[in-house]
Each structure stands twice: as C-alpha cells, then as structure tokens.
C-alpha cells in the first residue's frame, strides 16, 4: 500500500479556528442564562434600592417636618399670647416670623409624595391655622374672639403631634413594606437561580458531550493504530481542524503500513538469506562432531563443537527475532481452540527431558486438569520459553517446579527454578526486548534476551498477565495468569 500524497502541516491557520469557535460558542451559550439571571437580579436590586431610598427619604422628611410644625405652632402660640398681654410689636413680629416658617414647612410637606390621609391632615392643619390668623389679624387684642383663636393653637399642636405619630407609624409600615418587597425579590431570585443553574448545567453537559464525541473518534482511531489495525481508514467528522487532524492520523496509518511491510520484508529476506549458509554450517559442524568424515583430535573436536554450538545459537537468535517481531505485530495467524493446558505442559516437559537429564535437574510438576480457549502453538511457546529459561539458570542437582491451577475464570501457571534468581536492579527490565541481566546461564549457548519478551507479548495477546514473584526462596519465580476465554475471543 502506498501512502497518500497528503502532507501534514500544509493548512491555513484559519481552518484551525472552527473548533475554537465551537468551544467559545459553547461557553457563551452556557453563560447566557447565567448572565440573564445576573442582569435581572441587578435590575431588581436597583429597583429595590431606589424604592428604599425614596421611602426612607419621604419618611425622614415627613417625620422631621411634622416635628418642626409642632415646634412652630408652640412658638406661634407663645408669641400670640405674649402679644395679647404685653402689646409689644416685637412679639407680633416674632409671631409673624414663626408663622412664615410654619407656612414654608407646610408647603414643603405638601410637595412630598404623601399618602391621601397624610395630605388631608396637613391640609386641615393649614386651613385651621389660616382661620386663627384671620381672627388674630382683625380683632382687638383683648377681645373674646382673639382669646378663643389663641386657645385654638393647643388643638393645632395636638393635631400636629397626631400627624407626627402617624408619620412614625407610616415609617414602620414603609419598613415592613420594604422587608416584604425584599423577601419577594429574594424568593424570585431563588426560583430564577433554581431554574437557570440547571439550565446552564444542561447546556454545559450538552457541549461537553458534543466535544467528547469528536475526541472519541480520535481516541478510537489512535487505539486502532496502537492495536496494529492498519487496514481500516481513519475518518474524523466534525469541525474542520478535527477533520484535518483525522487526515494526519490517516497519513500516519499509511506510513506505518509502509514501514511495517518494509520491516517484515527485510526480516524475511534476512532469514531467507541466512538459512542456506547457516544450514551448511550446521551440517558441516555436525559431520565434524560425529567424525563421519574422519577422526579428529581432541582440539579439533573442541573447535567443531564450538562451531556447532554457535550455529545453534545463531539459529535460535534468528528464530527468536522472527517470532518476537510477528508476535508483537500480530502477524502470526491465530487459530483459537479448546486446549487442555495440563496435557500441553506434559508434552513440553517430555521435550525437555534430555536437557534436564544432561544437567541433572529434576522436573517437578503439579498440574490440575485445565481447559483454556486459546492458540495452541502460542501457549506452547509460553511454556517452552519459561521452562527453557528455568533449566538454563538451574544448577546441576537442583529442581524446577511447574504448577498449574485454576480459580474461577482464570488459569495460573507458575514456574520456579533453583538458580541464583533475578537481581533487584534487573527485575524492572526483565521483560524488555534483548535485555540480559547480570546473571548469565552456564553452558555454551547463551541467551538472546528475547524469550521473556516473546512470552509477555503472547500472554498479553491472550488477555493475561505475567509477573516476577518476589520470594525469600532462591531462584526465579514467574507467574502467568490467563483468562479461560480471552475477551477478544468471546462470542
């Protein structure tokens, strides 16, 4: 497959604004109901504040004005009676000055936004005061009409005090009205918040779901690439910049297909080219070791054995590399079936009997009858690599324990050797490719550093897990857990 003529990076920056516009638009739409609620609350608070200011101003003005009217009426009465007794013109002028103040205050009071009852009271006070003034300005000082008019000041003062008391009561009523208005405003704001906050939350969830749906496409495409699915084209719908990102991923998919094909072709060529000379080396070294072509001296036989062991090592290295590459890239054809894992382990144990006898290592097996759904050849590779690894590191006269159990839907395979174990600094990287720890096995054939890596790849492909168990006993203890049926093979 050839990659598309697509090149990442050749886009105009304007195209990248679409997803940003979507996010900004979402924020604005979510903010609309909250902003409307805040504006409405501000308007209500301003109205309540204005109403409170007017009410307080009117109440204070009426209360102060009523109090001043009472004081002026008392001063007018005192000046009028003194004038009647002493007939002093200065006292009459004092009466007239107090009367002018009284009239001014009364006019100011009538200009206020009074209630109908208050206005009627102040109008009545103004009429009665005018009537008293008309009498005092016409009749003589010691006349009976003047005395009666002066006595009427007491009634006016009582009436002014009554207006003052009523004004104080009206202040309390205004306060109660303001409190009721504030409670209504608070209740209204509460119900608005109760409706607007969930609405904003729903809008936020809606846009989050919308944005997440777009990113879910990218996540799904990236996971497919990570799982080695390079055959399915990647197509991302949505804003323009996300579509461009999807095109970049599809371009990457095509490039990965090219690289994978190149790598596999290279490995096939290498393995094919190495087979012929390697087979010749093995056959020649076998002939020399078997002394078929003639008798060899001890030194010559030692050299022949070195050639044979290194050719075996080279062959195993090539096979491990091919197997690891195919296991990691999912290129091996899988044929899952029901496998009696205990019987498969016995077959592998029989294959390793010659090696165990030559090293004088005892194989101890505790196998429960277990059936598992998986690939027989892959499962055999797991057992073979773990057992080979244990035999390589076990000293002569020791033992290797193999244990197989099942708990519910999981199978547990444990292999425990009697070697020197895994160094603490090596335990972190023991499953890395081509990594070999400080402890090396005895014998002519050294490890390649791929055995445990291959085991881990196959175990993960079966949906299982492998771990190095840390114990106080000597030796390396590996535990493999496999599901009876891997998730990807469930019907």
Tab-separated table of C-alpha atoms in Angstrom:
chain	number	residue	atom	x	y	z
A	1	UNK	CA	0.000	0.000	0.000
A	2	UNK	CA	1.335	3.381	-0.959
A	3	UNK	CA	0.835	6.364	1.292
A	4	UNK	CA	-1.424	9.149	0.174
A	5	UNK	CA	0.069	12.323	-1.235
A	6	UNK	CA	-1.051	14.033	1.913
A	7	UNK	CA	1.484	16.093	3.820
A	8	UNK	CA	0.892	17.269	7.371
A	9	UNK	CA	1.334	20.946	8.112
A	10	UNK	CA	0.106	22.333	4.778
A	11	UNK	CA	-3.013	24.027	6.144
A	12	UNK	CA	-4.145	27.596	6.586
A	13	UNK	CA	-4.418	28.782	10.173
A	14	UNK	CA	-7.970	29.995	9.551
A	15	UNK	CA	-9.124	26.382	9.381
A	16	UNK	CA	-7.978	25.829	12.922
A	17	UNK	CA	-10.454	28.340	14.301
A	18	UNK	CA	-13.545	26.166	13.879
A	19	UNK	CA	-13.046	24.047	16.988
A	20	UNK	CA	-12.052	27.113	18.995
A	21	UNK	CA	-15.213	28.820	17.740
A	22	UNK	CA	-17.232	25.809	18.882
A	23	UNK	CA	-15.737	25.988	22.369
A	24	UNK	CA	-16.186	29.768	22.640
A	25	UNK	CA	-19.741	29.488	21.322
A	26	UNK	CA	-20.455	26.817	23.906
A	27	UNK	CA	-19.121	28.983	26.708
A	28	UNK	CA	-21.191	31.942	25.512
A	29	UNK	CA	-24.396	29.914	25.267
A	30	UNK	CA	-23.815	28.441	28.717
A	31	UNK	CA	-23.171	31.952	30.060
A	32	UNK	CA	-26.392	33.406	28.533
A	33	UNK	CA	-28.872	32.133	31.173
A	34	UNK	CA	-26.472	32.963	33.992
A	35	UNK	CA	-25.882	36.442	32.579
A	36	UNK	CA	-29.647	36.950	32.176
A	37	UNK	CA	-30.155	35.935	35.792
A	38	UNK	CA	-27.439	38.314	36.977
A	39	UNK	CA	-28.868	41.190	34.944
A	40	UNK	CA	-32.376	40.548	36.250
A	41	UNK	CA	-31.048	40.357	39.798
A	42	UNK	CA	-29.145	43.629	39.305
A	43	UNK	CA	-32.288	45.343	37.947
A	44	UNK	CA	-34.366	44.078	40.860
A	45	UNK	CA	-31.755	45.146	43.373
A	46	UNK	CA	-31.522	48.578	41.783
A	47	UNK	CA	-35.321	48.923	41.866
A	48	UNK	CA	-35.405	47.812	45.488
A	49	UNK	CA	-32.598	50.214	46.384
A	50	UNK	CA	-34.372	53.100	44.626
A	51	UNK	CA	-37.633	52.253	46.356
A	52	UNK	CA	-35.866	52.036	49.689
A	53	UNK	CA	-34.174	55.397	49.122
A	54	UNK	CA	-37.463	57.096	48.228
A	55	UNK	CA	-39.282	55.539	51.163
A	56	UNK	CA	-36.578	56.439	53.652
A	57	UNK	CA	-36.262	59.974	52.282
A	58	UNK	CA	-40.019	60.553	52.408
A	59	UNK	CA	-40.336	59.091	55.903
A	60	UNK	CA	-37.489	61.189	57.233
A	61	UNK	CA	-38.854	64.352	55.606
A	62	UNK	CA	-42.386	63.786	56.916
A	63	UNK	CA	-41.149	62.975	60.421
A	64	UNK	CA	-38.800	65.948	60.613
A	65	UNK	CA	-41.383	68.276	59.047
A	66	UNK	CA	-44.115	67.178	61.478
A	67	UNK	CA	-41.785	67.723	64.409
A	68	UNK	CA	-40.861	71.231	63.150
A	69	UNK	CA	-44.544	72.058	62.630
A	70	UNK	CA	-45.280	71.145	66.243
A	71	UNK	CA	-42.387	73.348	67.407
A	72	UNK	CA	-43.535	76.274	65.227
A	73	UNK	CA	-47.130	76.027	66.444
A	74	UNK	CA	-45.902	76.148	70.042
A	75	UNK	CA	-43.721	79.180	69.243
A	76	UNK	CA	-46.640	80.889	67.426
A	77	UNK	CA	-48.975	80.279	70.390
A	78	UNK	CA	-46.418	81.642	72.848
A	79	UNK	CA	-45.785	84.782	70.759
A	80	UNK	CA	-49.536	85.393	70.242
A	81	UNK	CA	-50.397	85.127	73.963
A	82	UNK	CA	-47.463	87.317	74.990
A	83	UNK	CA	-48.540	89.909	72.435
A	84	UNK	CA	-52.059	89.869	73.834
A	85	UNK	CA	-50.754	90.514	77.344
A	86	UNK	CA	-47.906	92.938	76.721
A	87	UNK	CA	-48.998	94.551	73.406
A	88	UNK	CA	-45.391	94.627	72.261
A	89	UNK	CA	-44.970	94.976	68.454
A	90	UNK	CA	-41.793	92.900	68.603
A	91	UNK	CA	-43.833	89.992	69.887
A	92	UNK	CA	-46.249	90.320	66.959
A	93	UNK	CA	-43.324	90.341	64.541
A	94	UNK	CA	-41.992	87.191	66.219
A	95	UNK	CA	-45.440	85.607	65.754
A	96	UNK	CA	-45.409	86.505	62.045
A	97	UNK	CA	-41.858	85.174	61.569
A	98	UNK	CA	-42.806	81.844	63.148
A	99	UNK	CA	-45.941	81.755	61.019
A	100	UNK	CA	-43.884	82.233	57.818
A	101	UNK	CA	-41.611	79.346	58.829
A	102	UNK	CA	-44.710	77.281	59.569
A	103	UNK	CA	-46.147	78.032	56.123
A	104	UNK	CA	-42.852	77.240	54.386
A	105	UNK	CA	-42.514	73.888	56.155
A	106	UNK	CA	-46.167	73.106	55.417
A	107	UNK	CA	-45.685	73.852	51.709
A	108	UNK	CA	-42.613	71.609	51.626
A	109	UNK	CA	-44.573	68.833	53.286
A	110	UNK	CA	-47.409	69.112	50.755
A	111	UNK	CA	-44.902	68.798	47.899
A	112	UNK	CA	-43.796	65.366	49.154
A	113	UNK	CA	-45.357	62.144	47.719
A	114	UNK	CA	-47.703	61.802	50.722
A	115	UNK	CA	-50.482	59.345	51.221
A	116	UNK	CA	-54.050	60.631	50.933
A	117	UNK	CA	-54.574	60.519	54.708
A	118	UNK	CA	-51.391	62.498	55.347
A	119	UNK	CA	-52.274	65.080	52.719
A	120	UNK	CA	-55.730	65.578	54.194
A	121	UNK	CA	-54.249	66.005	57.679
A	122	UNK	CA	-51.765	68.661	56.549
A	123	UNK	CA	-54.481	70.460	54.512
A	124	UNK	CA	-56.712	70.545	57.583
A	125	UNK	CA	-53.824	71.906	59.651
A	126	UNK	CA	-53.236	74.653	57.067
A	127	UNK	CA	-56.933	75.671	56.990
A	128	UNK	CA	-57.301	75.877	60.751
A	129	UNK	CA	-54.107	77.894	61.080
A	130	UNK	CA	-55.373	80.314	58.427
A	131	UNK	CA	-58.633	80.643	60.334
A	132	UNK	CA	-56.758	81.509	63.551
A	133	UNK	CA	-54.616	84.052	61.691
A	134	UNK	CA	-57.706	85.695	60.185
A	135	UNK	CA	-59.154	86.201	63.640
A	136	UNK	CA	-55.932	87.455	65.217
A	137	UNK	CA	-55.291	89.939	62.390
A	138	UNK	CA	-58.816	91.519	62.605
A	139	UNK	CA	-59.996	91.527	66.228
A	140	UNK	CA	-58.502	93.571	69.056
A	141	UNK	CA	-56.066	92.111	71.461
A	142	UNK	CA	-58.350	91.663	74.442
A	143	UNK	CA	-61.430	90.637	72.508
A	144	UNK	CA	-63.110	87.354	73.186
A	145	UNK	CA	-62.517	86.188	69.562
A	146	UNK	CA	-58.789	86.761	69.882
A	147	UNK	CA	-58.613	84.772	73.100
A	148	UNK	CA	-60.551	81.887	71.546
A	149	UNK	CA	-58.321	81.982	68.476
A	150	UNK	CA	-55.204	81.803	70.693
A	151	UNK	CA	-56.688	78.854	72.574
A	152	UNK	CA	-57.138	77.029	69.271
A	153	UNK	CA	-53.343	76.754	68.969
A	154	UNK	CA	-53.499	73.963	71.553
A	155	UNK	CA	-55.760	71.926	69.240
A	156	UNK	CA	-53.479	72.589	66.300
A	157	UNK	CA	-50.473	71.400	68.309
A	158	UNK	CA	-52.320	68.222	69.287
A	159	UNK	CA	-53.272	67.698	65.650
A	160	UNK	CA	-49.637	68.222	64.573
A	161	UNK	CA	-48.486	65.711	67.214
A	162	UNK	CA	-51.082	63.264	65.890
A	163	UNK	CA	-49.640	63.735	62.382
A	164	UNK	CA	-46.156	63.155	63.802
A	165	UNK	CA	-47.279	59.909	65.447
A	166	UNK	CA	-48.980	58.832	62.256
A	167	UNK	CA	-45.813	59.647	60.343
A	168	UNK	CA	-43.805	57.470	62.713
A	169	UNK	CA	-46.330	54.671	62.176
A	170	UNK	CA	-46.044	55.142	58.424
A	171	UNK	CA	-42.268	54.801	58.708
A	172	UNK	CA	-42.779	51.405	60.346
A	173	UNK	CA	-45.248	50.454	57.625
A	174	UNK	CA	-42.744	51.516	54.968
A	175	UNK	CA	-40.086	49.379	56.636
A	176	UNK	CA	-42.461	46.406	56.687
A	177	UNK	CA	-43.315	47.007	53.026
A	178	UNK	CA	-39.634	47.148	52.115
A	179	UNK	CA	-38.976	43.931	54.022
A	180	UNK	CA	-41.837	42.226	52.212
A	181	UNK	CA	-40.549	43.514	48.875
A	182	UNK	CA	-37.052	42.255	49.726
A	183	UNK	CA	-38.467	38.835	50.635
A	184	UNK	CA	-40.371	38.686	47.354
A	185	UNK	CA	-37.237	39.688	45.458
A	186	UNK	CA	-35.226	37.050	47.321
A	187	UNK	CA	-37.816	34.401	46.537
A	188	UNK	CA	-37.911	35.443	42.892
A	189	UNK	CA	-34.104	35.307	42.638
A	190	UNK	CA	-34.078	31.897	44.322
A	191	UNK	CA	-36.525	30.418	41.820
A	192	UNK	CA	-34.626	32.012	38.957
A	193	UNK	CA	-31.362	30.511	40.202
A	194	UNK	CA	-33.125	27.172	40.693
A	195	UNK	CA	-34.114	27.247	37.040
A	196	UNK	CA	-31.112	28.941	35.436
A	197	UNK	CA	-28.311	26.973	37.098
A	198	UNK	CA	-29.652	23.555	35.974
A	199	UNK	CA	-30.291	25.033	32.521
A	200	UNK	CA	-26.694	26.231	32.335
A	201	UNK	CA	-25.532	22.859	33.645
A	202	UNK	CA	-27.534	21.016	30.979
A	203	UNK	CA	-26.084	23.240	28.273
A	204	UNK	CA	-22.576	22.603	29.627
A	205	UNK	CA	-23.216	18.838	29.628
A	206	UNK	CA	-24.578	19.066	26.090
A	207	UNK	CA	-21.491	20.848	24.767
A	208	UNK	CA	-19.206	18.554	26.774
A	209	UNK	CA	-20.898	15.540	25.206
A	210	UNK	CA	-20.602	17.136	21.769
A	211	UNK	CA	-16.877	17.870	22.209
A	212	UNK	CA	-16.265	14.463	23.758
A	213	UNK	CA	-17.943	12.783	20.799
A	214	UNK	CA	-15.445	14.428	18.479
A	215	UNK	CA	-12.493	13.387	20.611
A	216	UNK	CA	-13.898	9.886	20.944
A	217	UNK	CA	-13.377	9.467	17.212
A	218	UNK	CA	-9.723	10.440	17.615
A	219	UNK	CA	-9.313	8.165	20.629
A	220	UNK	CA	-10.847	5.247	18.733
A	221	UNK	CA	-8.606	5.853	15.724
A	222	UNK	CA	-5.464	6.095	17.877
A	223	UNK	CA	-6.391	2.904	19.738
A	224	UNK	CA	-6.827	1.089	16.432
A	225	UNK	CA	-3.350	2.203	15.419
A	226	UNK	CA	-1.957	1.115	18.769
A	227	UNK	CA	-3.556	-2.325	18.373
A	228	UNK	CA	-1.971	-2.748	14.959
A	229	UNK	CA	-5.142	-2.300	12.875
A	230	UNK	CA	-3.707	-0.502	9.860
A	231	UNK	CA	-6.315	-1.694	7.335
A	232	UNK	CA	-9.238	0.487	8.458
A	233	UNK	CA	-9.070	4.040	7.017
A	234	UNK	CA	-9.305	6.822	9.591
A	235	UNK	CA	-12.053	9.368	9.022
A	236	UNK	CA	-12.943	12.020	11.590
A	237	UNK	CA	-16.065	14.150	11.150
A	238	UNK	CA	-16.746	17.465	12.842
A	239	UNK	CA	-15.052	20.873	12.752
A	240	UNK	CA	-12.540	21.474	10.032
A	241	UNK	CA	-9.481	21.338	12.273
A	242	UNK	CA	-10.511	17.957	13.673
A	243	UNK	CA	-11.056	16.653	10.155
A	244	UNK	CA	-7.530	17.819	9.330
A	245	UNK	CA	-6.232	16.003	12.416
A	246	UNK	CA	-8.048	12.877	11.226
A	247	UNK	CA	-6.337	13.225	7.854
A	248	UNK	CA	-2.989	13.437	9.631
A	249	UNK	CA	-3.752	10.232	11.508
A	250	UNK	CA	-4.739	8.508	8.272
A	251	UNK	CA	-1.494	9.676	6.711
A	252	UNK	CA	0.335	8.255	9.732
A	253	UNK	CA	-1.570	4.972	9.302
A	254	UNK	CA	-0.421	4.696	5.692
A	255	UNK	CA	3.163	5.452	6.667
A	256	UNK	CA	3.023	2.801	9.400
A	257	UNK	CA	1.705	0.288	6.858
A	258	UNK	CA	4.633	1.072	4.579
A	259	UNK	CA	7.163	0.790	7.398
A	260	UNK	CA	5.623	-2.435	8.683
A	261	UNK	CA	5.681	-4.005	5.249
A	262	UNK	CA	9.274	-2.870	4.762
A	263	UNK	CA	10.315	-4.311	8.118
A	264	UNK	CA	8.613	-7.660	7.500
A	265	UNK	CA	10.076	-7.867	4.004
A	266	UNK	CA	13.518	-7.103	5.399
A	267	UNK	CA	13.234	-9.789	8.080
A	268	UNK	CA	12.018	-12.334	5.533
A	269	UNK	CA	14.910	-11.560	3.228
A	270	UNK	CA	17.375	-11.760	6.096
A	271	UNK	CA	16.016	-15.055	7.346
A	272	UNK	CA	15.932	-16.496	3.820
A	273	UNK	CA	19.445	-15.354	3.020
A	274	UNK	CA	20.802	-16.726	6.299
A	275	UNK	CA	19.112	-20.112	6.077
A	276	UNK	CA	21.356	-21.579	3.357
A	277	UNK	CA	24.783	-20.690	4.838
A	278	UNK	CA	23.521	-21.433	8.333
A	279	UNK	CA	22.256	-24.880	7.268
A	280	UNK	CA	25.624	-25.565	5.637
A	281	UNK	CA	27.445	-24.540	8.823
A	282	UNK	CA	25.240	-26.762	10.968
A	283	UNK	CA	25.562	-29.779	8.697
A	284	UNK	CA	29.323	-29.351	8.440
A	285	UNK	CA	29.739	-28.926	12.185
A	286	UNK	CA	27.537	-31.978	12.844
A	287	UNK	CA	29.637	-34.068	10.445
A	288	UNK	CA	32.805	-32.935	12.148
A	289	UNK	CA	31.446	-33.585	15.652
A	290	UNK	CA	30.189	-37.050	14.639
A	291	UNK	CA	33.628	-37.692	12.996
A	292	UNK	CA	31.935	-39.154	9.927
A	293	UNK	CA	34.471	-37.674	7.540
A	294	UNK	CA	37.389	-38.752	9.586
A	295	UNK	CA	38.916	-38.971	13.045
A	296	UNK	CA	39.587	-35.645	14.799
A	297	UNK	CA	41.997	-34.825	17.518
A	298	UNK	CA	40.740	-33.536	20.839
A	299	UNK	CA	41.488	-29.935	19.937
A	300	UNK	CA	39.844	-30.275	16.518
A	301	UNK	CA	36.771	-31.854	18.103
A	302	UNK	CA	36.558	-28.972	20.576
A	303	UNK	CA	36.644	-26.470	17.711
A	304	UNK	CA	33.915	-28.410	15.875
A	305	UNK	CA	31.743	-28.371	18.985
A	306	UNK	CA	32.240	-24.611	19.328
A	307	UNK	CA	31.138	-24.200	15.690
A	308	UNK	CA	28.075	-26.349	16.300
A	309	UNK	CA	27.030	-24.509	19.499
A	310	UNK	CA	27.426	-21.095	17.901
A	311	UNK	CA	25.496	-22.153	14.796
A	312	UNK	CA	22.726	-23.363	17.106
A	313	UNK	CA	22.848	-20.086	18.944
A	314	UNK	CA	22.683	-18.128	15.703
A	315	UNK	CA	19.716	-20.176	14.511
A	316	UNK	CA	17.876	-19.645	17.798
A	317	UNK	CA	18.619	-15.928	17.686
A	318	UNK	CA	17.134	-15.622	14.169
A	319	UNK	CA	14.067	-17.681	15.134
A	320	UNK	CA	13.509	-15.626	18.287
A	321	UNK	CA	13.784	-12.360	16.362
A	322	UNK	CA	11.251	-13.521	13.770
A	323	UNK	CA	8.904	-14.904	16.395
A	324	UNK	CA	9.128	-11.777	18.557
A	325	UNK	CA	8.513	-9.478	15.594
A	326	UNK	CA	5.493	-11.451	14.424
A	327	UNK	CA	4.077	-11.748	17.953
A	328	UNK	CA	4.444	-8.023	18.570
A	329	UNK	CA	2.848	-7.002	15.266
A	330	UNK	CA	0.049	-9.586	15.356
A	331	UNK	CA	1.205	-11.081	12.069
A	332	UNK	CA	1.033	-14.712	13.247
A	333	UNK	CA	-2.179	-16.366	12.204
A	334	UNK	CA	-4.137	-17.282	15.311
A	335	UNK	CA	-6.322	-20.355	15.485
A	336	UNK	CA	-8.003	-20.330	18.900
A	337	UNK	CA	-9.343	-23.642	20.148
A	338	UNK	CA	-10.075	-25.500	23.361
A	339	UNK	CA	-6.714	-26.648	24.741
A	340	UNK	CA	-6.010	-28.999	27.634
A	341	UNK	CA	-3.256	-26.907	29.107
A	342	UNK	CA	-2.076	-29.622	31.539
A	343	UNK	CA	-1.585	-32.078	28.661
A	344	UNK	CA	0.229	-29.438	26.603
A	345	UNK	CA	2.598	-28.838	29.530
A	346	UNK	CA	3.320	-32.586	29.741
A	347	UNK	CA	4.233	-32.626	26.042
A	348	UNK	CA	6.673	-29.748	26.538
A	349	UNK	CA	8.116	-31.444	29.624
A	350	UNK	CA	8.815	-34.582	27.584
A	351	UNK	CA	10.676	-32.462	25.029
A	352	UNK	CA	12.919	-31.103	27.788
A	353	UNK	CA	13.701	-34.430	29.472
A	354	UNK	CA	17.035	-34.861	27.624
A	355	UNK	CA	18.156	-31.390	28.661
A	356	UNK	CA	17.103	-31.941	32.277
A	357	UNK	CA	18.904	-35.287	32.389
A	358	UNK	CA	22.076	-33.822	30.980
A	359	UNK	CA	22.046	-31.057	33.609
A	360	UNK	CA	20.794	-33.411	36.338
A	361	UNK	CA	17.837	-31.090	37.066
A	362	UNK	CA	14.637	-32.665	38.383
A	363	UNK	CA	11.340	-31.526	36.835
A	364	UNK	CA	8.561	-31.421	39.457
A	365	UNK	CA	5.071	-30.886	38.005
A	366	UNK	CA	1.809	-30.292	39.918
A	367	UNK	CA	-0.794	-29.953	37.181
A	368	UNK	CA	-4.541	-29.705	37.647
A	369	UNK	CA	-6.728	-30.593	34.664
A	370	UNK	CA	-7.389	-27.254	32.980
A	371	UNK	CA	-9.071	-26.338	29.709
A	372	UNK	CA	-8.404	-22.958	28.107
A	373	UNK	CA	-9.546	-21.342	24.896
A	374	UNK	CA	-6.516	-20.034	23.028
A	375	UNK	CA	-3.921	-20.619	20.362
A	376	UNK	CA	-2.191	-23.962	20.953
A	377	UNK	CA	1.137	-23.029	19.335
A	378	UNK	CA	1.333	-19.714	21.182
A	379	UNK	CA	0.556	-21.373	24.512
A	380	UNK	CA	3.239	-23.957	23.768
A	381	UNK	CA	5.769	-21.171	23.156
A	382	UNK	CA	4.926	-19.669	26.577
A	383	UNK	CA	5.534	-22.976	28.349
A	384	UNK	CA	8.625	-23.845	26.318
A	385	UNK	CA	10.339	-20.466	26.853
A	386	UNK	CA	9.640	-20.390	30.591
A	387	UNK	CA	10.833	-23.969	31.032
A	388	UNK	CA	13.942	-23.437	28.869
A	389	UNK	CA	14.778	-20.314	30.841
A	390	UNK	CA	14.394	-22.184	34.150
A	391	UNK	CA	16.605	-25.083	33.004
A	392	UNK	CA	19.319	-22.739	31.756
A	393	UNK	CA	19.637	-20.976	35.101
A	394	UNK	CA	19.223	-24.010	37.386
A	395	UNK	CA	22.469	-25.541	38.684
A	396	UNK	CA	23.215	-29.239	38.480
A	397	UNK	CA	21.418	-31.339	41.101
A	398	UNK	CA	18.620	-28.808	41.616
A	399	UNK	CA	14.962	-28.854	40.590
A	400	UNK	CA	12.402	-26.878	38.563
A	401	UNK	CA	8.794	-26.708	39.790
A	402	UNK	CA	5.855	-26.281	37.416
A	403	UNK	CA	2.434	-25.642	38.925
A	404	UNK	CA	-0.923	-25.254	37.126
A	405	UNK	CA	-4.144	-24.222	38.902
A	406	UNK	CA	-7.484	-22.648	38.051
A	407	UNK	CA	-9.574	-20.193	40.045
A	408	UNK	CA	-12.977	-19.380	38.576
A	409	UNK	CA	-12.328	-17.837	35.124
A	410	UNK	CA	-8.532	-17.573	35.426
A	411	UNK	CA	-5.709	-20.057	34.944
A	412	UNK	CA	-2.449	-19.680	36.850
A	413	UNK	CA	0.833	-21.170	35.560
A	414	UNK	CA	3.890	-20.905	37.827
A	415	UNK	CA	7.475	-21.857	37.002
A	416	UNK	CA	10.035	-21.747	39.819
A	417	UNK	CA	13.692	-22.633	39.283
A	418	UNK	CA	16.528	-23.109	41.786
A	419	UNK	CA	19.039	-20.738	40.248
A	420	UNK	CA	20.537	-17.537	41.584
A	421	UNK	CA	17.347	-15.622	40.811
A	422	UNK	CA	16.875	-12.181	39.314
A	423	UNK	CA	18.867	-9.259	40.680
A	424	UNK	CA	16.736	-6.404	42.074
A	425	UNK	CA	18.130	-3.966	39.503
A	426	UNK	CA	17.240	-6.412	36.698
A	427	UNK	CA	13.643	-7.119	37.818
A	428	UNK	CA	12.356	-3.852	36.363
A	429	UNK	CA	13.633	-4.613	32.837
A	430	UNK	CA	13.478	-8.401	32.824
A	431	UNK	CA	10.696	-8.408	30.186
A	432	UNK	CA	12.366	-5.838	27.891
A	433	UNK	CA	13.484	-6.939	24.454
A	434	UNK	CA	17.161	-8.001	24.142
A	435	UNK	CA	17.772	-7.240	27.802
A	436	UNK	CA	20.042	-9.678	29.608
A	437	UNK	CA	20.654	-9.389	33.317
A	438	UNK	CA	23.931	-9.597	35.144
A	439	UNK	CA	23.455	-13.283	35.918
A	440	UNK	CA	24.208	-15.384	32.840
A	441	UNK	CA	23.369	-19.085	32.417
A	442	UNK	CA	26.072	-21.702	32.383
A	443	UNK	CA	26.648	-23.636	29.166
A	444	UNK	CA	27.838	-22.981	25.640
A	445	UNK	CA	24.576	-21.499	24.336
A	446	UNK	CA	23.883	-18.056	25.767
A	447	UNK	CA	20.502	-16.346	25.853
A	448	UNK	CA	19.231	-13.860	23.291
A	449	UNK	CA	17.244	-11.650	25.645
A	450	UNK	CA	14.017	-12.271	23.714
A	451	UNK	CA	12.495	-15.305	25.446
A	452	UNK	CA	10.640	-13.460	28.202
A	453	UNK	CA	9.708	-10.642	25.805
A	454	UNK	CA	8.055	-13.167	23.490
A	455	UNK	CA	6.258	-14.747	26.445
A	456	UNK	CA	4.957	-11.370	27.582
A	457	UNK	CA	3.693	-10.467	24.082
A	458	UNK	CA	1.821	-13.762	23.726
A	459	UNK	CA	0.399	-13.558	27.273
A	460	UNK	CA	-0.880	-10.013	26.649
A	461	UNK	CA	-2.340	-11.135	23.315
A	462	UNK	CA	-4.348	-13.746	25.264
A	463	UNK	CA	-5.587	-11.062	27.676
A	464	UNK	CA	-3.425	-12.291	30.541
A	465	UNK	CA	-0.563	-11.070	32.688
A	466	UNK	CA	2.951	-12.233	33.633
A	467	UNK	CA	4.891	-11.188	36.714
A	468	UNK	CA	8.082	-11.952	38.563
A	469	UNK	CA	7.137	-13.135	42.056
A	470	UNK	CA	9.451	-11.912	44.810
A	471	UNK	CA	10.050	-14.621	47.425
A	472	UNK	CA	12.528	-15.385	50.159
A	473	UNK	CA	13.459	-18.644	48.422
A	474	UNK	CA	16.294	-18.806	45.926
A	475	UNK	CA	15.634	-18.849	42.216
A	476	UNK	CA	13.359	-17.041	39.802
A	477	UNK	CA	9.599	-17.471	40.173
A	478	UNK	CA	7.396	-16.476	37.227
A	479	UNK	CA	3.596	-16.456	37.404
A	480	UNK	CA	1.378	-16.313	34.315
A	481	UNK	CA	-2.366	-15.676	34.658
A	482	UNK	CA	-4.608	-16.266	31.654
A	483	UNK	CA	-8.366	-15.941	31.267
A	484	UNK	CA	-10.116	-19.170	30.360
A	485	UNK	CA	-11.549	-17.310	27.373
A	486	UNK	CA	-9.831	-14.111	26.194
A	487	UNK	CA	-12.092	-11.079	25.903
A	488	UNK	CA	-11.438	-10.621	22.199
A	489	UNK	CA	-12.413	-14.267	21.516
A	490	UNK	CA	-15.694	-14.183	23.425
A	491	UNK	CA	-18.740	-14.669	21.204
